[in-house]
Short mmCIF file of C-alpha atoms in Angstrom, two decimals:
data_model
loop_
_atom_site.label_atom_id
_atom_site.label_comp_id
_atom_site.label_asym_id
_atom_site.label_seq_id
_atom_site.Cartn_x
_atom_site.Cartn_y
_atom_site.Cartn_z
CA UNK K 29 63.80 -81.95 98.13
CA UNK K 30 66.23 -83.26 100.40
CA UNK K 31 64.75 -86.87 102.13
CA UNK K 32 67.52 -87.10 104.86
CA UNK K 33 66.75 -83.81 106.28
CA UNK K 34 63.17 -82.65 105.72
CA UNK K 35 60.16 -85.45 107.13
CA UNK K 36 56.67 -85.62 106.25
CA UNK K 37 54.20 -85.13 109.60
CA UNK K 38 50.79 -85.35 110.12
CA UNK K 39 49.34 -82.98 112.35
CA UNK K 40 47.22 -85.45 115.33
CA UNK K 41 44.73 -81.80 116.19
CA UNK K 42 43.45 -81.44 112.20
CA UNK K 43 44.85 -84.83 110.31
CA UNK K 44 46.93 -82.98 107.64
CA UNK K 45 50.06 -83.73 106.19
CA UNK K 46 53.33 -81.24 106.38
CA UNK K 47 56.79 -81.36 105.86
CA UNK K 48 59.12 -80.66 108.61
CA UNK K 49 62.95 -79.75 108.88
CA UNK K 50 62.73 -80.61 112.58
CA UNK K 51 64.76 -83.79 113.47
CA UNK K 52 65.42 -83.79 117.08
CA UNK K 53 62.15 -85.61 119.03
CA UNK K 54 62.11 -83.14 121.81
CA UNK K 55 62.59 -79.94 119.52
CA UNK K 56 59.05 -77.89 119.02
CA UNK K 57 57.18 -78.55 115.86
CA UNK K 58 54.00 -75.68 114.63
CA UNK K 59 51.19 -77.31 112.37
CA UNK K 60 51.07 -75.01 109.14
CA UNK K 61 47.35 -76.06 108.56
CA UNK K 62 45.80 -75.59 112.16
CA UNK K 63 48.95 -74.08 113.81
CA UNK K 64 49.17 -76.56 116.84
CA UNK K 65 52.56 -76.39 118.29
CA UNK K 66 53.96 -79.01 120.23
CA UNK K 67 57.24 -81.60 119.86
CA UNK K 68 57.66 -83.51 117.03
CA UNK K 69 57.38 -86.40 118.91
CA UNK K 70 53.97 -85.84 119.15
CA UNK K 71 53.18 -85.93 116.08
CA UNK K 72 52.94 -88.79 113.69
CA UNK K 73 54.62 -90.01 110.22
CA UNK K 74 53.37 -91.36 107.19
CA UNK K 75 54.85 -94.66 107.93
CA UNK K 76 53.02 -94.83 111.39
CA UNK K 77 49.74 -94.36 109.82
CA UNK K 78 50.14 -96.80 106.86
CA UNK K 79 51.12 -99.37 109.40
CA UNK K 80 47.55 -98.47 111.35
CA UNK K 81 45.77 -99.16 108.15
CA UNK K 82 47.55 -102.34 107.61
CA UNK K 83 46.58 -103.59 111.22
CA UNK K 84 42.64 -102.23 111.13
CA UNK K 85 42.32 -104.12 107.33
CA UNK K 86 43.41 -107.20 109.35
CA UNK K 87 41.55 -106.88 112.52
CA UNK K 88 38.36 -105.50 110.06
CA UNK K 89 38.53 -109.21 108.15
CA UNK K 90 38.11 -111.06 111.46
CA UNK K 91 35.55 -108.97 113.41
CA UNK K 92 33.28 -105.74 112.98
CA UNK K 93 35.10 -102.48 113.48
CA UNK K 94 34.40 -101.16 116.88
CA UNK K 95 35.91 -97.78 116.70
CA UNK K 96 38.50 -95.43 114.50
CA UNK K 97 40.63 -93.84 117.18
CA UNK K 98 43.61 -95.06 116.78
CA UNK K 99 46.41 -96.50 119.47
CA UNK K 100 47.77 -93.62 121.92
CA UNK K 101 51.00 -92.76 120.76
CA UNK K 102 54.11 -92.67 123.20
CA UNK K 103 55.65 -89.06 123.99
CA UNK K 104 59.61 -88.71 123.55
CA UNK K 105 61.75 -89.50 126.64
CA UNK K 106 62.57 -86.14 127.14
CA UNK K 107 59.13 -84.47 126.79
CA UNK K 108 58.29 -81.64 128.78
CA UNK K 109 55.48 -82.51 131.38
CA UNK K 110 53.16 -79.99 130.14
CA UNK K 111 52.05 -82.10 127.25
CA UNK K 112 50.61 -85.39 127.61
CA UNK K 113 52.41 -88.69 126.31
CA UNK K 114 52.00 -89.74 122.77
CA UNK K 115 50.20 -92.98 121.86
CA UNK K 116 52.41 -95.54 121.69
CA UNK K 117 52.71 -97.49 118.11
CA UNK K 118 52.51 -101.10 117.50
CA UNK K 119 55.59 -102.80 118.02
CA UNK K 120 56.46 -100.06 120.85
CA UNK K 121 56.84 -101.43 124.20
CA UNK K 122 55.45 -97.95 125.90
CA UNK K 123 53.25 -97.69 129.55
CA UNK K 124 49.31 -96.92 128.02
CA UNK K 125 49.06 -93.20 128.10
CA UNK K 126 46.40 -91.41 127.84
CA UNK K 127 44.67 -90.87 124.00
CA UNK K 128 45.07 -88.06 122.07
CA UNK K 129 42.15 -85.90 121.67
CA UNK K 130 41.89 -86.12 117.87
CA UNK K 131 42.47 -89.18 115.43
CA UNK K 132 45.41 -89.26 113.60
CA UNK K 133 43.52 -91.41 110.55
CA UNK K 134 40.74 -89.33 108.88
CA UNK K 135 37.84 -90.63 106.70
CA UNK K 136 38.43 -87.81 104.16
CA UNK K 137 40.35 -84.85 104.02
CA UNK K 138 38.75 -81.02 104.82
CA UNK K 139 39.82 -77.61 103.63
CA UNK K 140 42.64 -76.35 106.11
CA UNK K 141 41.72 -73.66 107.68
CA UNK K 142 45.25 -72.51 108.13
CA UNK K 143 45.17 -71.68 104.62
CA UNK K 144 42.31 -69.58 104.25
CA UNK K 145 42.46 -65.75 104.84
CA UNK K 146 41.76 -64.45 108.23
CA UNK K 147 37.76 -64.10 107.90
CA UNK K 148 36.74 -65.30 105.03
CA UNK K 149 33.66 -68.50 104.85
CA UNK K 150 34.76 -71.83 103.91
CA UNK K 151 34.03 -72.63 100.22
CA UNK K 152 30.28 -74.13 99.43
CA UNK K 153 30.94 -77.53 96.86
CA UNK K 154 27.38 -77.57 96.25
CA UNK K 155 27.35 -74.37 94.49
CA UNK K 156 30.35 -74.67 92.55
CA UNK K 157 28.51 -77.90 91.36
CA UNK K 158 25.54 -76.16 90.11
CA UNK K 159 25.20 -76.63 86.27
CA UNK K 160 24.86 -72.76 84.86
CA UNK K 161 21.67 -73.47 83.40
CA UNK K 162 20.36 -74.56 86.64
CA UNK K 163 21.30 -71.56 89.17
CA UNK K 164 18.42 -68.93 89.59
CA UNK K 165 18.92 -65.46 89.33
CA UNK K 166 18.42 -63.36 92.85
CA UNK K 167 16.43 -61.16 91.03
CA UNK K 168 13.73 -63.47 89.50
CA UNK K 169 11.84 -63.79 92.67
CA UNK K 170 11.98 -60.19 93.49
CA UNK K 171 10.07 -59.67 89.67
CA UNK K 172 7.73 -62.21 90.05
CA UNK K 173 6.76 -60.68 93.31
CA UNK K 174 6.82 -57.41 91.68
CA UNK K 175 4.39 -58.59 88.50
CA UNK K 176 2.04 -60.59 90.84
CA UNK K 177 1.36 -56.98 92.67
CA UNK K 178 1.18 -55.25 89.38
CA UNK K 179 -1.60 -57.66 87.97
CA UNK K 180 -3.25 -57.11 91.16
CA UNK K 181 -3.43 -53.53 91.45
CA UNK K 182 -4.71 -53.39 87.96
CA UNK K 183 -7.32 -55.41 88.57
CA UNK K 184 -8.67 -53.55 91.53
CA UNK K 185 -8.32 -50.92 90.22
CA UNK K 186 -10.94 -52.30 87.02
CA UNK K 187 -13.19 -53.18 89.71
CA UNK K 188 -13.40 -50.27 91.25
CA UNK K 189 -13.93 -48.15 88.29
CA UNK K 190 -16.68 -50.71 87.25
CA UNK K 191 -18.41 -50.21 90.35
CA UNK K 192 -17.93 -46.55 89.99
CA UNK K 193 -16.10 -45.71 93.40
CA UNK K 194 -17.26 -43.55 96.32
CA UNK K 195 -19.48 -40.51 95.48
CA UNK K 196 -17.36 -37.50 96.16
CA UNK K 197 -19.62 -34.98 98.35
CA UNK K 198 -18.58 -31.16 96.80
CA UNK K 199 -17.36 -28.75 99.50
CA UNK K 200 -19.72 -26.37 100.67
CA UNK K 201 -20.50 -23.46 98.91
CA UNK K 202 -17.98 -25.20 95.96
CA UNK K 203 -20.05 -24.91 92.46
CA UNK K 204 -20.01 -28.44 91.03
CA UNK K 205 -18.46 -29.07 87.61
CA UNK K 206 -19.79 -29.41 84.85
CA UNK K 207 -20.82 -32.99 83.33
CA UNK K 208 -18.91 -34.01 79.83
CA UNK K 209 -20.25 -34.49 76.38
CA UNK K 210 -20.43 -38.28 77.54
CA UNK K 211 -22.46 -37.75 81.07
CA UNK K 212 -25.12 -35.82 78.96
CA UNK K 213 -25.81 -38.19 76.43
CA UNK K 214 -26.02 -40.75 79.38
CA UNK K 215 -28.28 -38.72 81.26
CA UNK K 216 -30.53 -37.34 77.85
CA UNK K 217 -30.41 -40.97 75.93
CA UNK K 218 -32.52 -43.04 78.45
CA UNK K 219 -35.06 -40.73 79.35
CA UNK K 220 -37.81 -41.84 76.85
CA UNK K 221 -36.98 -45.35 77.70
CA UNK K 222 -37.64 -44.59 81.43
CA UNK K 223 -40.44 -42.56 80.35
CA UNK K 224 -42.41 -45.80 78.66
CA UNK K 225 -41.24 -47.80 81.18
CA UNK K 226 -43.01 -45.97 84.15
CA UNK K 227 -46.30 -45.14 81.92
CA UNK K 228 -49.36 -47.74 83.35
CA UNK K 229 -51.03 -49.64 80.52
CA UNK K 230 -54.19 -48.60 80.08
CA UNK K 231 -57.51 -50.11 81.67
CA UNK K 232 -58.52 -51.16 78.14
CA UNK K 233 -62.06 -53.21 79.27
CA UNK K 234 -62.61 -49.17 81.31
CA UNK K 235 -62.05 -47.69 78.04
CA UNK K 236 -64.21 -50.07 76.08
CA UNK K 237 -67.60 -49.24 78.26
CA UNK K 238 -67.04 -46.03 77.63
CA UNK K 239 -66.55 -45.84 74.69
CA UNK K 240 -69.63 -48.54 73.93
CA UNK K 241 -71.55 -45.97 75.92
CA UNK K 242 -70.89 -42.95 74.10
CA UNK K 243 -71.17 -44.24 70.69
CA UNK K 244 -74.32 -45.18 71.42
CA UNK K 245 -75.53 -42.24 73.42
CA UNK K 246 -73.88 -39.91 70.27
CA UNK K 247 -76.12 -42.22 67.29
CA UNK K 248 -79.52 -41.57 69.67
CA UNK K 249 -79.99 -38.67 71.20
CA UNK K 250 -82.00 -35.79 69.48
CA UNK K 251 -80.43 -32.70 70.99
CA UNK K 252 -76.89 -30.20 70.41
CA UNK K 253 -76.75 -30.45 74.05
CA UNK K 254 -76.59 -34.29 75.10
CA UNK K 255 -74.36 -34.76 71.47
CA UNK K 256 -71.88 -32.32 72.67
CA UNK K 257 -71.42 -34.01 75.87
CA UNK K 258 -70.34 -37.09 73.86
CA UNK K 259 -67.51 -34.81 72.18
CA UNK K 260 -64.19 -34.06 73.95
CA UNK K 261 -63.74 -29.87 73.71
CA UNK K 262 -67.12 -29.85 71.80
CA UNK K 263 -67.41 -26.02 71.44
CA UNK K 264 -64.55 -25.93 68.67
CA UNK K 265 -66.51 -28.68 66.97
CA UNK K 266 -70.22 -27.39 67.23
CA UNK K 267 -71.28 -26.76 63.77
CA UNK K 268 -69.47 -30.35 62.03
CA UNK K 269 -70.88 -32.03 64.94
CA UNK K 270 -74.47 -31.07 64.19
CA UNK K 271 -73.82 -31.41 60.00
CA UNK K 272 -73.19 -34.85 60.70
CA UNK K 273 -75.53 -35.83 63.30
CA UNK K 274 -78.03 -33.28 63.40
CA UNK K 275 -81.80 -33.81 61.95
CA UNK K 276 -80.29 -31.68 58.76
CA UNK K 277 -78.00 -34.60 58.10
CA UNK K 278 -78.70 -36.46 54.85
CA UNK K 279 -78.65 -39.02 54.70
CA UNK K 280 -79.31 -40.11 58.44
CA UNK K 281 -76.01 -41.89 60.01
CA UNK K 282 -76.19 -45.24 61.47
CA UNK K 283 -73.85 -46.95 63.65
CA UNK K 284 -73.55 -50.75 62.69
CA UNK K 285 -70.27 -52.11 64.25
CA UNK K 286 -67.83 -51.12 67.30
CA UNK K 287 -64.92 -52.89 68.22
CA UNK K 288 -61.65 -52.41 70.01
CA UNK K 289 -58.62 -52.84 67.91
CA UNK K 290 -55.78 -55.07 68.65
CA UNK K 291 -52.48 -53.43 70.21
CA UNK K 292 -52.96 -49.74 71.50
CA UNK K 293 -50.98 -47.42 69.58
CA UNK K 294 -48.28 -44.77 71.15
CA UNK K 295 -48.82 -41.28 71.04
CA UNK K 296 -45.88 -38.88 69.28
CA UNK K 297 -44.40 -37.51 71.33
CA UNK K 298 -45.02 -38.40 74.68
CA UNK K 299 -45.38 -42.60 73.63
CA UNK K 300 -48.68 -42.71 76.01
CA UNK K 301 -50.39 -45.99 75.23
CA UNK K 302 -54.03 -45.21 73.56
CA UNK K 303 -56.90 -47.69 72.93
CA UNK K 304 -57.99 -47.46 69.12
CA UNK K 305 -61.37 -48.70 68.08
CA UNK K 306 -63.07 -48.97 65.23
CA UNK K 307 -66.71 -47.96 63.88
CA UNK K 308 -68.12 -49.03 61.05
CA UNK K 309 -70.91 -46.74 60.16
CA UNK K 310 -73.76 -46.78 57.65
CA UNK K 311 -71.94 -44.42 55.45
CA UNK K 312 -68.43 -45.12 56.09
CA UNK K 313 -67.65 -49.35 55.31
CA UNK K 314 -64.22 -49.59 55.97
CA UNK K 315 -64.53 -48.32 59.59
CA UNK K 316 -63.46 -45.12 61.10
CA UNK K 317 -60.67 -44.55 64.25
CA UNK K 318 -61.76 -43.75 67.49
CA UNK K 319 -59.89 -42.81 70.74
CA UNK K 320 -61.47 -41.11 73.69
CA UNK K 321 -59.75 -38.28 75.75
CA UNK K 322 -59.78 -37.49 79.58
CA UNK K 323 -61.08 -33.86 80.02
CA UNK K 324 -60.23 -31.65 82.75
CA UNK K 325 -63.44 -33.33 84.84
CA UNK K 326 -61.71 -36.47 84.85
CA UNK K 327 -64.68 -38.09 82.31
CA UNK K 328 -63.84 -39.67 79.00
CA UNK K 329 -64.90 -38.60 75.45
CA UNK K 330 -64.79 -38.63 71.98
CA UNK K 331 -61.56 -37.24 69.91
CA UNK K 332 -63.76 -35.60 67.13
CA UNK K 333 -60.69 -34.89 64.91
CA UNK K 334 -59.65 -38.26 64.90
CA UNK K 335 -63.25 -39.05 64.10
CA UNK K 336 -64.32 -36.92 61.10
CA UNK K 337 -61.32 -37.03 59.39
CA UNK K 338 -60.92 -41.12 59.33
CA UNK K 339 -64.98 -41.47 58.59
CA UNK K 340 -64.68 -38.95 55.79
CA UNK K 341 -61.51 -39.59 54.37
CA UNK K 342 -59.93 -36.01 54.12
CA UNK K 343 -56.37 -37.10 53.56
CA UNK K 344 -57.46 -39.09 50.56
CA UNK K 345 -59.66 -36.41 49.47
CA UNK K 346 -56.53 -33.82 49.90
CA UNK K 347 -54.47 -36.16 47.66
CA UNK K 348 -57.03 -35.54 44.36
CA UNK K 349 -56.33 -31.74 44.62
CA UNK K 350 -54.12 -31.20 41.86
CA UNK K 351 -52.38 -28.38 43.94
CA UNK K 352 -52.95 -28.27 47.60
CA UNK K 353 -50.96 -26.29 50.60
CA UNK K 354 -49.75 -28.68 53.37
CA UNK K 355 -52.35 -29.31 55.75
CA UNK K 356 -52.35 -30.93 59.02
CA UNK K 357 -53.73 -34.39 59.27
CA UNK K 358 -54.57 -37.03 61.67
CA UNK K 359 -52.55 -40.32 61.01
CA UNK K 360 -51.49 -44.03 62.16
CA UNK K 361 -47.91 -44.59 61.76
CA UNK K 362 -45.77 -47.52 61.61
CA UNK K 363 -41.83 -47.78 60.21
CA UNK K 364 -41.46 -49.33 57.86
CA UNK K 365 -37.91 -50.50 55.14
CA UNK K 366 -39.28 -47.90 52.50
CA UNK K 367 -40.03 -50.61 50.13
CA UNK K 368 -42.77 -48.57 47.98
CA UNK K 369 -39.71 -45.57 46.88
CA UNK K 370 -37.29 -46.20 44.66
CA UNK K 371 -33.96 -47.96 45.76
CA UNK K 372 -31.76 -44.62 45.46
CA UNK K 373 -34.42 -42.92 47.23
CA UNK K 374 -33.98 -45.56 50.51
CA UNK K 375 -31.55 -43.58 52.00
CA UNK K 376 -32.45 -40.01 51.88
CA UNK K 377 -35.95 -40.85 53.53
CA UNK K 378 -37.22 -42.66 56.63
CA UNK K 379 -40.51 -44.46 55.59
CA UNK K 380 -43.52 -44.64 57.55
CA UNK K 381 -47.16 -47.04 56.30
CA UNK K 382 -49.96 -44.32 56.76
CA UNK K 383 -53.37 -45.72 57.94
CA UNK K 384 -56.08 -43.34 57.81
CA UNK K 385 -58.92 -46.38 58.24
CA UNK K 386 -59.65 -49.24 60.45
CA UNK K 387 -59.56 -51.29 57.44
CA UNK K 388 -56.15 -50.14 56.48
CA UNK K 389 -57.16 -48.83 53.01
CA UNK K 390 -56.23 -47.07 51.20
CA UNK K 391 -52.45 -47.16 51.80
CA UNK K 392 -49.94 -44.42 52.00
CA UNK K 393 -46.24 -43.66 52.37
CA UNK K 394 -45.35 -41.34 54.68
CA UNK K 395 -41.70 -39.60 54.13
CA UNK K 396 -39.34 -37.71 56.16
CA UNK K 397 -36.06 -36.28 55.25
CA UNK K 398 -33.39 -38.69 57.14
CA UNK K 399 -30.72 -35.57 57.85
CA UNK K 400 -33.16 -33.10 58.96
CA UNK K 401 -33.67 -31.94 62.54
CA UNK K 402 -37.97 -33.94 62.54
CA UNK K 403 -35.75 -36.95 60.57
CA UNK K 404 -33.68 -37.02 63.66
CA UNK K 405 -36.60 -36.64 66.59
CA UNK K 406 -39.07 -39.35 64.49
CA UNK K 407 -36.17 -41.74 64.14
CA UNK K 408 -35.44 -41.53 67.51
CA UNK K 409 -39.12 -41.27 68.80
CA UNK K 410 -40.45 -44.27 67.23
CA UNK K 411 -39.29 -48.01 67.21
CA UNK K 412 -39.32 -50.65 64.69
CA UNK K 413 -42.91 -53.23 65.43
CA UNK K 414 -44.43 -50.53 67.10
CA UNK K 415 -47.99 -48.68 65.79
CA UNK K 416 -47.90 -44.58 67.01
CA UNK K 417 -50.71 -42.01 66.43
CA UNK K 418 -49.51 -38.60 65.57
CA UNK K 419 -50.73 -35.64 63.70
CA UNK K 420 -48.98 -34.42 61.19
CA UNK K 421 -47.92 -31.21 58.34
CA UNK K 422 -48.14 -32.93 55.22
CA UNK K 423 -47.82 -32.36 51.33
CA UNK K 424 -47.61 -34.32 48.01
CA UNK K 425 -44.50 -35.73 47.51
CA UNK K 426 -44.28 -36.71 43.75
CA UNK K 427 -41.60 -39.69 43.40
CA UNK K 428 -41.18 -42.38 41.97
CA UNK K 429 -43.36 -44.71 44.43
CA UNK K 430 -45.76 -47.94 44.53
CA UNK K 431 -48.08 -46.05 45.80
CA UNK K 432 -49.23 -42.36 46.92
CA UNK K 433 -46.43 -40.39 48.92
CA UNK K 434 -46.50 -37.89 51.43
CA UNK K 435 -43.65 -35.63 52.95
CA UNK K 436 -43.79 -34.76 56.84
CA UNK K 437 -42.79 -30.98 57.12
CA UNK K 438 -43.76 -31.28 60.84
CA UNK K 439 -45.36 -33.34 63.70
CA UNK K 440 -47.34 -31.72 66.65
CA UNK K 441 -45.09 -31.59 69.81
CA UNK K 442 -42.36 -32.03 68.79
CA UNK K 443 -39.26 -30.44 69.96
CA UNK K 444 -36.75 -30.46 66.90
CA UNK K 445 -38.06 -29.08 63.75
#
């Protein structure tokens, strides 16, 4: 580039350096950065500005800097009275004029806005500093927002199907639908559960007078009459009654010992807790069972079948026949592992311990077949621990066993055979 005919200007409105062509002082001069027009006069050179930096380094040694504006600088001879003066220079002997509006030395230099497009935002240094690694995506936010409101909707949603929700009321006149497989077996499962639950325990001191008092009224009185009022439902009963108490009885029964036993039993089905006690009698050593039973007049009495059969031993008696039909019997259960069967027999049955005494002898094994329909009601029915009176169809079940077996074929009341 040509020296002698091209200068370098600084702009005094925005501080930035241009070239000009201009050489006459009073000719007009346009900024290319800010576009200030004005004579060249007005403006400065890069020689005028080093020389201000050389005077403020000396005046800055020798006192504290009191301000950067810089000297006014003197305007051409000629200038046109619409612009003010410039600031004179040092070494220019010029009248003061008044200070340009903007300093001529800058601090640092900014991005011209002269050579930006018309509209557009200034460029952001911090962001084109930004390590890659470092800058967040816009949409991050937006998904964490998003998961944070997934993960709670879900988990309302758990509570609220926990809790079970607001009971829909049907329309009127709408039939309601019908429950699932899973409603029913929630509504059928607990009902023998509730059913214990709810049933009172019994007033077992109550049942002991009672049965204290009838005992004893049954051994002494002399008449059909006064020992059928002892006897729940005596009329079915009159003539085993009388062959065992009567004055034709031989030898003559005595009673010796009554007392309650320990833990009533459950009824099957129904589980209704039932006082047991047992009598020893002069003919019968290991003690019989006896429960009493309300009758429709609200009064307590004997269970006669429970009775004879326990003080005479029928079921053990039934066992000796060397062929014998089933026969209904009169039984304690409990569950038990199936211990007395053989090992590949364990599975097929469900084991019960038979007593038929108060002294627990002699001992039986009740079985029931595991996959039939009565399997499937006694399993369910009965609960491990627990001591249940039933009555029961029974036969000889010859297996391989510890000791004598019999096979259920049905149980009074109940509703799956």
């Amino acid at each position: 580039m040509n020296s002698a005919t091209t200068a370098s200007l600084i702009c005094p409105a925005c501080g930035q350096a241009f070239l000009s062509m201009q050489q006459s002082m009073e000719g007009m001069t346009q900024c290319p950065h800010c576009a200030h027009n004005a004579p060249r006069g007005y403006f400065g050179t890069q020689a005028q500005v080093a020389g201000v930096a050389q005077v403020r380094r000396r005046v800055s040694q020798t006192q504290p800097m009191q301000s950067m504006q810089p000297p006014p600088v003197q305007p051409p001879p000629h200038a046109p009275q619409a612009y003010a003066p410039p600031a004179a220079w040092p070494g220019m002997q010029t009248p003061p004029a008044q200070p340009p509006a903007h300093s001529i030395a800058r601090p640092a230099l900014h991005f011209s806005s002269a050579l930006m497009p018309t509209g557009a935002p200034p460029p952001q240094p911090e962001a084109s500093l930004t390590p890659p690694h470092l800058r967040t995506s816009p949409w991050r936010n937006a998904f964490i927002i998003l998961a944070f409101a997934v993960v709670c909707c879900g988990a309302l949603w758990l509570w609220w199907d926990s809790v079970g929700g607001p009971a829909a009321s049907p329309a009127p006149g709408a039939t309601p639908p019908a429950p699932t497989m899973a409603a029913q077996k929630t509504q059928v499962s607990p009902q023998p559960q509730i059913a214990r639950a709810v049933i009172p325990e019994p007033d077992v001191a109550a049942f002991s007078a009672d049965a204290k008092a009838l005992v004893t009224e049954l051994f002494a009185v002399d008449t059909p009459e006064r020992r059928a009022a002892c006897i729940h439902e005596a009329g079915k009963y009159g003539a085993e009654i009388e062959a065992l108490f009567g004055p034709s009885a031989v030898p003559k029964i005595e009673s010796r010992l009554l007392a309650p036993i320990a833990g009533a039993p459950l009824t099957l089905p129904g589980s209704q807790p039932t006082p047991l006690f047992k009598l020893v009698t002069s003919s019968c050593a290991t003690g019989a069972l006896l429960r009493l039973e309300t009758g429709a007049d609200g009064r307590r009495r004997i269970s006669w079948p429970l009775l004879i059969e326990t003080h005479s031993a029928a079921l053990a008696t039934y066992l000796k026949l060397p062929a014998a039909d089933a026969a209904w019997f009169h039984m304690g259960l409990r569950p038990t592992h199936g211990l007395d069967i053989a090992a590949e027999l364990r599975s097929k049955y469900i084991t019960f311990d038979v007593q038929v005494s108060a002294g627990g002898v002699p001992h039986f094994v009740a079985c029931v077949e595991r996959d039939s329909p009565l399997g499937r009601f006694l399993d369910r029915e009965t609960e491990w621990g627990r001591a249940y009176l039933a009555r029961l169809l029974v036969r000889r079940l010859d297996i391989k066993a510890d000791a004598p077996c019999l096979l259920v074929i049905d149980c009074e009341g109940a509703t799956e055979r």
